Amino acid sequence: MTAQPIASHFVDGRYVEDETGAEFVSRHPATGEVIAHLHAATQAVIEAAFDCAARAQKEWAACAPAERGRVLREAARILRRDNQALSELETLDTGKPIQETLVADAASGAEALEYFGGIAAGIAGETIPVPGAHVYTLREPLGVCVGIGAWNYPIQVACWKAAPALACGNAMVFKPSEVTPLTTLKLAEALVEAGAPPGLFNVVQGMGEVGAALAAHPACAKVSLTGSVPTGARVAAQAGARLIPATMELGGKSPLIVFDDADLEDAVGGALLGNFYSAGQVCTNGTRVFVQSGIRDAFMTRLLERTAAIRIGDPTDPDTHMGPLISAEHAGRVRAAIEAGEAEGASRLTQDALPDLPGLDSAAFVPPTIFGGVTDDMSLAREEIFGPVLSLLDFETESEVIARANGTPFGLAAGLFTRDVTRAHRVAAALDAGVCWINCYNLTPVEAPFGGVKASGMGRENSKAAVEFYTRLKTVNLGLVPVDSPY
Ligand code: NDP
């Protein structure tokens, strides 16, 4: 099995290699097989990427915004045209089931390119009525932006950063996670095929130190990271030292609250989606499921029944619901979190056993795991596990659950299920979260802002809000009356 790219990096509109960079491999998580050999970017590759990005950015910013929009929408069309192959590649690289990657990865990336391609021509400043002056603002690009991605949604993360950045007239140097380096190269190819100038979107590979070198580069005008809280704190500190803007999309430990009057099947469906999609490797997952006492038994019964129907197996099989985690090493971390939960006294309600996985590396798989009797002080309720581990917590009253839901340093997302429309809005208003879902979970339409509060991050992706984070505002004052000078 191979998915070897032409070369490791994509710089100035073409694949480039520098074999003096540290070698690393990409593996198919389900089998552990090596699917690609790559080299981390050397300083020479990084400099080449910034040089051509700076040149391309000037050309791109000078072209008509409507033309920029056309290029992005054409890139979206190419991703949709190639969705089958891109999904297969994403499944090989991430281990996510093909039934997910076909609808949630390149397809979501294409939506971002379409959306920002659509609004590119409408990005503008405003006129401000002031007596004796004509005052207006210009919304200008920042320059060369750096994007750094996580491994759970590689091409989607790249598109969610590249689409608004490019629509606003910036160029980008992007580093994918070292464990999922492949599909972002295809995005770079698609943009060139769509007519973007060479150098506008560059992919450089490597480990954390390459990301750190990009964020610290004097030509980096802005950095946008999707990753964990500790990495976010480091990268934001680097940006702060240089006083450049930073968008941080970080981790979470989101609450999902099920009130007594909830629609049972919807609430169970939301909890399953919000914990087991992508084998639980989703930043917004509602891993703390607070269930009100009156619905607790019925909820738990249906949750366990429906969990038992989840099909674990080969992610390339269209019938598979849940594949491996990103690596056997990460699965080991998730198993350690499960063991810690048991040792702290939570009761494990699901079986430990995996089905037969012929030809697959079972060490990379973790079955969907549900804990009951979880309390707020347990590690299960405090730490982001980033695997298929759902914790059930009991509650009695609305005010109690709001206080407990907010009792975390994270603030990425929150969900609640209730038929009481007044309570739904009251509770949504009271929750510390960048995104709230009422009677649904994990919907992230490109038209709506996405991002966290508290330790889960800063800035917003998607929607018109993202434009704020990829442009700078210039105020222009034109005097309309004689200058009133006392000298
Ligand atoms: P990491 O924080 O480990 O890595 C994220 C990216 O940052 C990777 O490309 C990594 O490179 C790079 N990196 C690591 N160290 C540095 C550094 N010092 N300077 C610059 N870049 C660096 O996250 P994971 O890849 O493990 O992803 C999982 C995390 O991402 C979870 O916490 C999850 O919640 C979060 N996430 C947040 C999302 C959101 O939108 N809020 C969405 C998806 C995930 P390398 O991998 O090569 O080491």
Coordinates of C-alpha atoms and ligand atoms in Angstrom, one line a residue:
M1 CA 0.0 0.0 0.0
T2 CA 1.5 3.3 -1.0
A3 CA 0.3 6.9 -1.2
Q4 CA 3.8 8.4 -1.8
P5 CA 3.5 12.0 -2.9
I6 CA 5.7 13.3 -5.7
A7 CA 7.8 15.1 -3.1
S8 CA 7.4 16.3 0.5
H9 CA 6.6 20.0 0.0
F10 CA 4.7 22.1 -2.4
V11 CA 6.4 25.5 -2.8
D12 CA 6.0 28.1 -5.6
G13 CA 3.4 26.1 -7.4
R14 CA 5.3 22.8 -7.6
Y15 CA 6.5 19.8 -5.6
V16 CA 10.0 20.2 -4.0
E17 CA 12.2 17.9 -2.0
D18 CA 15.1 18.6 0.2
E19 CA 16.5 15.2 1.3
T20 CA 18.7 16.9 4.0
G21 CA 15.6 17.4 6.1
A22 CA 14.8 14.8 8.8
E23 CA 13.1 11.8 7.4
F24 CA 9.7 10.8 8.7
V25 CA 6.9 8.5 7.5
S26 CA 3.1 8.5 7.3
R27 CA 1.4 5.3 8.3
H28 CA -2.1 3.9 7.6
P29 CA -3.4 3.7 11.2
A30 CA -5.5 0.6 10.6
T31 CA -2.5 -1.6 9.7
G32 CA 0.5 0.4 10.8
E33 CA 1.9 0.1 7.2
V34 CA 4.1 2.9 5.9
I35 CA 2.3 4.7 3.1
A36 CA 4.7 7.5 2.5
H37 CA 8.3 8.6 3.2
L38 CA 8.8 12.4 3.7
H39 CA 11.4 14.9 4.8
A40 CA 10.8 17.7 7.2
A41 CA 11.4 21.2 5.8
T42 CA 14.8 22.6 6.1
Q43 CA 15.4 26.3 6.7
A44 CA 16.1 26.6 2.9
V45 CA 12.6 25.2 2.1
I46 CA 11.0 27.5 4.7
E47 CA 12.8 30.5 3.2
A48 CA 11.8 29.5 -0.3
A49 CA 8.2 29.2 0.8
F50 CA 8.1 32.7 2.5
D51 CA 9.9 34.3 -0.5
C52 CA 7.5 33.0 -3.1
A53 CA 4.5 33.6 -0.9
A54 CA 5.5 37.3 -0.4
R55 CA 5.8 37.7 -4.2
A56 CA 2.5 35.8 -4.9
Q57 CA 0.6 37.8 -2.3
K58 CA 1.4 41.1 -4.0
E59 CA 0.1 39.8 -7.3
W60 CA -3.0 38.2 -5.7
A61 CA -3.9 41.3 -3.6
A62 CA -3.7 43.4 -6.7
C63 CA -6.1 41.2 -8.7
A64 CA -9.8 41.9 -8.7
P65 CA -11.6 40.4 -5.6
A66 CA -14.2 38.9 -8.0
E67 CA -11.3 37.1 -9.8
R68 CA -9.9 35.8 -6.4
G69 CA -13.4 34.5 -5.7
R70 CA -13.6 32.7 -9.1
V71 CA -10.3 30.9 -8.4
L72 CA -11.4 29.7 -4.9
R73 CA -14.7 28.5 -6.3
E74 CA -12.9 26.6 -9.1
A75 CA -10.7 25.0 -6.4
A76 CA -13.9 23.9 -4.7
R77 CA -15.1 22.4 -7.9
I78 CA -11.9 20.4 -8.3
L79 CA -12.1 19.1 -4.7
R80 CA -15.7 17.9 -5.4
R81 CA -14.6 16.4 -8.7
D82 CA -11.8 14.5 -6.9
N83 CA -13.8 13.8 -3.7
Q84 CA -13.6 10.0 -4.1
A85 CA -9.8 9.9 -4.4
L86 CA -9.3 12.6 -1.8
S87 CA -11.5 10.7 0.7
E88 CA -9.7 7.4 0.0
L89 CA -6.4 9.2 0.7
E90 CA -7.7 10.9 3.8
T91 CA -8.9 7.5 5.1
L92 CA -5.5 6.0 4.4
D93 CA -3.7 8.8 6.2
T94 CA -6.1 9.3 9.2
G95 CA -7.8 5.9 9.5
K96 CA -11.2 7.5 9.6
P97 CA -14.0 5.5 7.9
I98 CA -14.5 6.1 4.3
Q99 CA -18.2 6.7 5.0
E100 CA -17.1 9.8 7.0
T101 CA -14.4 11.1 4.8
L102 CA -16.6 11.0 1.7
V103 CA -18.9 13.6 3.3
A104 CA -17.0 15.4 6.0
D105 CA -13.4 16.2 4.8
A106 CA -12.7 17.4 1.3
A107 CA -16.4 18.1 1.0
S108 CA -16.3 20.4 4.0
G109 CA -13.2 22.0 2.6
A110 CA -14.9 22.6 -0.7
E111 CA -17.8 24.4 1.2
A112 CA -15.3 26.7 2.8
L113 CA -13.7 27.5 -0.6
E114 CA -17.2 28.1 -2.1
Y115 CA -18.3 30.3 0.8
F116 CA -15.2 32.5 0.8
G117 CA -15.0 32.5 -2.9
G118 CA -18.6 33.8 -2.8
I119 CA -17.9 36.6 -0.4
A120 CA -14.5 37.6 -1.7
A121 CA -15.8 40.4 -3.9
G122 CA -17.9 41.8 -1.0
I123 CA -15.1 42.3 1.5
A124 CA -15.0 46.0 2.0
G125 CA -14.5 48.8 4.5
E126 CA -17.2 51.3 5.3
T127 CA -17.8 55.0 5.2
I128 CA -18.3 56.8 8.4
P129 CA -20.3 60.0 8.6
V130 CA -18.2 62.7 10.3
P131 CA -18.9 66.5 9.9
G132 CA -16.2 68.3 7.8
A133 CA -14.5 65.1 6.7
H134 CA -14.9 62.1 4.5
V135 CA -13.9 59.1 6.6
Y136 CA -13.7 55.6 5.4
T137 CA -12.0 52.3 6.2
L138 CA -10.1 50.0 4.0
R139 CA -10.0 46.3 4.8
E140 CA -6.5 45.2 3.8
P141 CA -4.8 41.8 3.6
L142 CA -2.3 41.0 6.3
G143 CA 0.4 39.5 4.0
V144 CA 1.8 36.0 4.4
C145 CA -0.2 34.0 6.9
V146 CA 0.9 30.8 8.5
G147 CA -1.5 27.9 9.1
I148 CA -0.7 24.9 11.3
G149 CA -3.0 21.9 11.3
A150 CA -4.0 19.0 13.6
W151 CA -4.4 15.4 12.4
N152 CA -8.1 14.8 12.8
Y153 CA -9.4 16.8 9.8
P154 CA -6.3 17.5 7.7
I155 CA -7.8 18.8 4.4
Q156 CA -10.7 20.4 6.2
V157 CA -8.5 22.4 8.6
A158 CA -6.3 23.5 5.7
C159 CA -9.3 24.7 3.7
W160 CA -10.9 26.4 6.8
K161 CA -7.7 28.5 7.1
A162 CA -6.7 28.9 3.4
A163 CA -10.1 29.9 2.1
P164 CA -10.7 33.0 4.2
A165 CA -7.0 33.9 4.1
L166 CA -6.9 33.8 0.3
A167 CA -10.3 35.5 -0.1
C168 CA -9.0 38.4 1.9
G169 CA -5.9 38.8 -0.4
N170 CA -3.3 37.0 1.7
A171 CA -0.9 34.2 0.8
M172 CA -0.3 31.2 3.1
V173 CA 2.4 28.8 4.2
F174 CA 0.8 25.8 5.8
K175 CA 2.2 23.0 7.9
P176 CA 0.0 19.9 8.2
S177 CA 0.4 17.6 11.2
E178 CA 3.4 15.3 10.6
V179 CA 1.1 12.2 11.0
T180 CA -1.3 13.4 8.3
P181 CA 0.8 15.1 5.7
L182 CA -0.8 14.0 2.4
T183 CA -4.1 15.6 1.5
T184 CA -3.0 19.2 2.1
L185 CA -0.6 18.7 -0.8
K186 CA -3.7 17.9 -3.0
L187 CA -5.3 21.2 -1.9
A188 CA -2.1 23.0 -3.1
E189 CA -2.4 21.2 -6.4
A190 CA -6.1 22.0 -6.7
L191 CA -5.4 25.7 -6.1
V192 CA -2.8 25.8 -8.8
E193 CA -5.0 24.0 -11.2
A194 CA -7.8 26.5 -10.4
G195 CA -5.5 29.4 -11.4
A196 CA -4.0 30.6 -8.2
P197 CA -0.6 32.2 -8.7
P198 CA 2.4 29.9 -7.9
G199 CA 3.5 30.5 -4.3
L200 CA 0.1 31.6 -3.1
F201 CA -0.5 28.5 -1.0
N202 CA 2.5 26.5 0.1
V203 CA 2.8 23.3 2.1
V204 CA 5.9 22.6 4.1
Q205 CA 6.1 19.4 6.1
G206 CA 7.6 18.6 9.5
M207 CA 7.3 18.3 13.2
G208 CA 6.5 20.9 15.8
E209 CA 9.8 22.7 15.4
V210 CA 8.9 23.4 11.7
G211 CA 5.6 24.9 13.0
A212 CA 7.5 27.0 15.5
A213 CA 10.0 28.2 12.9
L214 CA 7.1 29.3 10.6
A215 CA 5.3 31.1 13.4
A216 CA 8.5 32.9 14.4
H217 CA 9.5 33.8 10.9
P218 CA 9.9 37.6 10.4
A219 CA 7.7 37.5 7.3
C220 CA 4.8 35.7 9.1
A221 CA 2.0 38.3 9.4
K222 CA -0.4 36.1 11.2
V223 CA -0.6 32.5 12.6
S224 CA -3.6 30.3 12.8
L225 CA -3.2 27.0 14.6
T226 CA -5.6 24.1 15.2
G227 CA -4.2 21.9 17.9
S228 CA -3.9 21.2 21.6
V229 CA -4.0 23.8 24.4
P230 CA -0.3 23.5 25.3
T231 CA 0.8 23.9 21.6
G232 CA -1.7 26.8 21.3
A233 CA -0.2 28.5 24.4
R234 CA 3.3 28.2 22.9
V235 CA 2.4 29.5 19.5
A236 CA 0.2 32.3 20.8
A237 CA 3.2 33.4 23.1
Q238 CA 5.4 33.5 20.0
A239 CA 2.9 35.6 18.2
G240 CA 2.5 37.9 21.2
A241 CA 6.2 38.5 21.3
R242 CA 6.1 39.7 17.7
L243 CA 2.7 41.4 18.2
I244 CA 1.2 39.6 15.2
P245 CA -2.4 38.4 15.3
A246 CA -3.1 34.8 16.1
T247 CA -6.2 32.5 15.8
M248 CA -6.1 29.5 18.1
E249 CA -8.5 26.6 17.6
L250 CA -7.7 24.4 20.5
G251 CA -9.0 21.5 22.6
G252 CA -12.2 21.1 24.7
K253 CA -14.1 19.1 27.3
S254 CA -17.5 20.1 26.2
P255 CA -20.7 19.5 28.2
L256 CA -23.8 17.9 26.6
I257 CA -26.8 18.4 28.8
V258 CA -29.9 16.1 28.6
F259 CA -32.9 17.4 30.4
D260 CA -35.8 15.2 31.5
D261 CA -38.1 16.5 28.7
A262 CA -35.6 15.8 25.9
D263 CA -36.6 13.7 22.9
L264 CA -34.9 10.5 23.9
E265 CA -33.8 9.2 20.5
D266 CA -32.5 12.7 19.4
A267 CA -30.6 13.1 22.7
V268 CA -29.0 9.6 22.4
G269 CA -28.2 10.3 18.7
G270 CA -26.5 13.5 19.6
A271 CA -24.5 11.9 22.4
L272 CA -23.3 9.1 20.0
L273 CA -22.4 11.6 17.2
G274 CA -20.8 13.9 19.7
N275 CA -18.5 11.2 21.2
F276 CA -17.9 8.4 18.6
Y277 CA -17.7 10.2 15.2
S278 CA -14.1 10.0 14.0
A279 CA -13.5 7.6 16.8
G280 CA -14.0 10.5 19.2
Q281 CA -11.1 12.5 17.7
V282 CA -13.2 15.7 17.4
C283 CA -12.3 18.8 19.3
T284 CA -15.9 19.9 20.0
N285 CA -17.0 16.5 21.3
G286 CA -19.6 16.6 24.2
T287 CA -17.6 14.2 26.3
R288 CA -19.3 15.2 29.6
V289 CA -22.8 14.0 29.1
F290 CA -24.9 15.4 32.0
V291 CA -28.2 13.5 32.3
Q292 CA -31.1 14.7 34.5
S293 CA -32.3 12.1 37.0
G294 CA -35.8 11.6 35.5
I295 CA -34.5 10.4 32.1
R296 CA -31.3 8.7 33.3
D297 CA -32.4 5.1 33.1
A298 CA -34.1 5.3 29.7
F299 CA -31.2 7.3 28.3
M300 CA -28.6 4.9 29.5
T301 CA -30.5 1.9 28.1
R302 CA -30.9 3.3 24.6
L303 CA -27.4 4.7 24.6
L304 CA -26.0 1.2 25.4
E305 CA -28.3 -0.5 22.8
R306 CA -27.3 1.9 20.0
T307 CA -23.6 1.8 21.0
A308 CA -23.7 -2.0 20.6
A309 CA -24.7 -1.5 16.9
I310 CA -21.6 0.5 16.1
R311 CA -19.5 -1.5 13.5
I312 CA -15.8 -1.3 14.2
G313 CA -13.4 -2.4 11.5
D314 CA -11.5 -1.7 8.3
P315 CA -12.0 2.0 7.6
T316 CA -11.8 1.4 3.9
D317 CA -14.9 -0.8 4.1
P318 CA -18.0 1.4 3.4
D319 CA -20.0 -0.4 6.1
T320 CA -17.5 0.4 8.9
H321 CA -18.7 3.1 11.4
M322 CA -15.6 3.3 13.5
G323 CA -12.0 2.7 12.5
P324 CA -8.7 3.0 14.4
L325 CA -7.4 6.0 16.2
I326 CA -4.7 8.0 14.6
S327 CA -2.0 5.6 15.8
A328 CA -1.4 2.7 18.2
E329 CA 0.5 5.2 20.3
H330 CA -2.4 7.5 20.7
A331 CA -4.7 4.5 21.3
G332 CA -2.4 3.6 24.1
R333 CA -2.9 7.1 25.6
V334 CA -6.7 6.6 25.3
R335 CA -6.5 3.2 27.0
A336 CA -4.5 4.7 29.8
A337 CA -7.2 7.4 30.3
I338 CA -9.8 4.6 30.5
E339 CA -7.8 2.7 33.0
A340 CA -7.4 5.9 35.1
G341 CA -11.2 6.3 35.0
E342 CA -11.7 2.8 36.3
A343 CA -9.1 3.3 39.0
E344 CA -10.8 6.5 40.1
G345 CA -14.1 4.5 40.6
A346 CA -16.1 5.3 37.5
S347 CA -18.1 2.3 36.3
R348 CA -17.4 1.1 32.8
L349 CA -20.7 0.2 31.1
T350 CA -19.4 -1.2 27.8
Q351 CA -17.3 -4.2 27.0
D352 CA -13.5 -3.9 26.5
A353 CA -13.6 -6.4 23.7
L354 CA -12.9 -5.6 20.1
P355 CA -14.3 -7.7 17.2
D356 CA -11.9 -9.8 15.1
L357 CA -9.8 -7.4 13.0
P358 CA -8.1 -9.7 10.4
G359 CA -5.1 -8.1 8.8
L360 CA -5.5 -4.9 11.0
D361 CA -3.4 -3.7 13.9
S362 CA -5.8 -4.1 16.8
A363 CA -3.5 -2.0 19.0
A364 CA -4.7 1.1 17.2
F365 CA -8.4 0.4 17.9
V366 CA -10.3 1.3 21.0
P367 CA -14.0 0.3 21.2
P368 CA -16.7 2.9 22.0
T369 CA -16.5 3.2 25.8
I370 CA -19.1 4.6 28.2
F371 CA -18.6 5.3 31.8
G372 CA -21.4 5.8 34.4
G373 CA -21.2 7.4 37.8
V374 CA -18.6 9.9 36.7
T375 CA -18.1 12.9 39.1
D376 CA -16.7 16.3 38.3
D377 CA -13.4 15.7 40.1
M378 CA -12.5 12.6 38.0
S379 CA -9.9 12.8 35.3
L380 CA -12.6 11.5 32.9
A381 CA -14.5 14.7 33.5
R382 CA -11.5 17.0 33.5
E383 CA -9.1 16.0 30.7
E384 CA -9.5 16.0 27.0
I385 CA -9.0 12.3 26.0
F386 CA -9.5 12.7 22.2
G387 CA -10.9 9.2 21.8
P388 CA -14.2 7.3 21.9
V389 CA -14.8 7.7 25.7
L390 CA -18.2 9.1 26.9
S391 CA -18.7 10.0 30.5
L392 CA -22.2 10.1 32.1
L393 CA -22.7 12.5 34.9
D394 CA -26.0 12.8 36.9
F395 CA -27.7 16.1 37.7
E396 CA -30.9 17.4 39.3
T397 CA -31.4 21.1 38.6
E398 CA -30.8 23.6 35.8
S399 CA -28.7 26.0 37.9
E400 CA -26.6 23.1 39.2
V401 CA -25.8 21.7 35.7
I402 CA -24.9 25.2 34.4
A403 CA -22.4 25.7 37.1
R404 CA -20.9 22.3 36.7
A405 CA -20.8 22.5 32.9
N406 CA -18.9 25.8 33.1
G407 CA -16.5 24.4 35.8
T408 CA -13.7 23.7 33.3
P409 CA -10.8 25.8 31.9
F410 CA -12.1 24.8 28.4
G411 CA -14.9 26.6 26.5
L412 CA -15.1 25.3 23.0
A413 CA -18.6 24.0 22.6
A414 CA -21.7 22.9 24.5
G415 CA -25.0 21.1 23.7
L416 CA -28.3 20.7 25.3
F417 CA -31.4 18.6 24.6
T418 CA -34.8 19.8 25.9
R419 CA -38.3 20.5 24.5
D420 CA -38.6 23.6 26.6
V421 CA -37.8 26.4 24.2
T422 CA -37.4 29.0 26.9
R423 CA -35.1 26.9 28.9
A424 CA -33.1 26.1 25.8
H425 CA -32.2 29.7 25.1
R426 CA -31.7 30.5 28.8
V427 CA -29.2 27.7 29.2
A428 CA -27.4 28.4 25.9
A429 CA -26.9 32.0 27.1
A430 CA -25.5 30.9 30.4
L431 CA -22.9 28.4 29.0
D432 CA -19.3 29.3 28.6
A433 CA -18.8 28.1 25.0
G434 CA -17.9 29.5 21.6
V435 CA -20.5 27.2 19.9
C436 CA -23.8 25.9 21.5
W437 CA -26.1 23.3 20.0
I438 CA -29.7 22.9 21.0
N439 CA -31.3 19.6 20.1
C440 CA -28.4 18.7 17.7
Y441 CA -24.7 18.3 18.1
N442 CA -21.5 19.0 16.1
L443 CA -23.1 20.8 13.2
T444 CA -20.5 23.3 11.8
P445 CA -21.9 25.0 8.8
V446 CA -19.4 27.3 7.1
E447 CA -21.9 30.1 7.2
A448 CA -21.6 30.3 11.1
P449 CA -18.7 31.4 13.2
F450 CA -16.6 28.6 14.8
G451 CA -14.2 28.9 17.7
G452 CA -13.7 28.7 21.4
V453 CA -13.6 30.8 24.5
K454 CA -11.4 30.4 27.6
A455 CA -8.5 28.0 27.1
S456 CA -10.2 26.6 24.0
G457 CA -8.9 29.4 21.9
M458 CA -9.3 32.8 20.4
G459 CA -10.5 34.2 17.1
R460 CA -13.1 32.6 14.8
E461 CA -13.0 30.5 11.7
N462 CA -15.8 30.3 9.0
S463 CA -18.5 32.8 8.3
K464 CA -18.1 36.6 7.7
A465 CA -16.5 36.7 11.2
A466 CA -13.3 35.1 9.8
V467 CA -12.7 38.1 7.6
E468 CA -12.0 40.1 10.7
F469 CA -9.1 37.8 11.5
Y470 CA -7.5 37.8 8.1
T471 CA -7.6 41.6 7.4
R472 CA -6.4 44.8 9.0
L473 CA -8.4 47.9 9.0
K474 CA -7.1 51.2 7.8
T475 CA -9.0 54.4 8.6
V476 CA -8.7 57.2 6.0
N477 CA -9.7 60.8 6.9
L478 CA -10.2 63.3 4.0
G479 CA -10.6 66.8 5.3
L480 CA -13.5 68.7 3.6
V481 CA -13.1 72.1 5.3
P482 CA -10.1 74.4 5.8
V483 CA -7.5 73.1 8.2
D484 CA -8.1 74.6 11.7
S485 CA -4.6 75.2 12.9
P486 CA -3.8 77.5 15.9
Y487 CA -0.2 78.1 14.6
Ligands
NDP1 P1 -0.9 19.3 18.6 O1 -1.1 20.5 19.4 O2 0.0 18.3 19.1 O3 -0.3 19.7 17.1 C1 -1.0 20.6 16.3 C2 -0.1 21.1 15.2 O4 0.9 22.0 15.8 C3 0.7 20.0 14.5 O5 0.9 20.4 13.2 C4 2.0 20.0 15.3 O6 3.0 19.5 14.6 C5 2.2 21.5 15.5 N1 3.1 21.9 16.6 C6 3.5 21.2 17.6 N2 4.3 21.9 18.4 C7 4.4 23.1 17.9 C8 5.1 24.3 18.2 N3 5.9 24.4 19.3 N4 5.0 25.4 17.4 C9 4.2 25.3 16.3 N5 3.6 24.2 15.9 C10 3.7 23.1 16.7 O7 -2.3 18.8 18.3 P2 -2.7 17.4 17.6 O8 -2.2 17.3 16.2 O9 -2.4 16.3 18.5 O10 -4.3 17.6 17.5 C11 -5.2 17.3 18.5 C12 -5.6 18.5 19.3 O11 -6.1 19.5 18.4 C13 -6.7 18.3 20.3 O12 -6.4 19.0 21.5 C14 -7.9 18.9 19.6 O13 -8.9 19.2 20.5 C15 -7.3 20.0 18.9 N6 -8.2 20.4 17.8 C16 -8.9 21.6 17.9 C17 -9.8 21.9 16.9 C18 -10.5 23.2 16.9 O14 -10.9 23.7 15.9 N7 -10.7 23.9 18.1 C19 -10.1 21.0 15.8 C20 -9.3 19.8 15.8 C21 -8.4 19.5 16.8 P3 3.3 17.9 14.7 O15 2.0 17.2 14.6 O16 4.1 17.6 13.5 O17 4.0 17.6 16.0

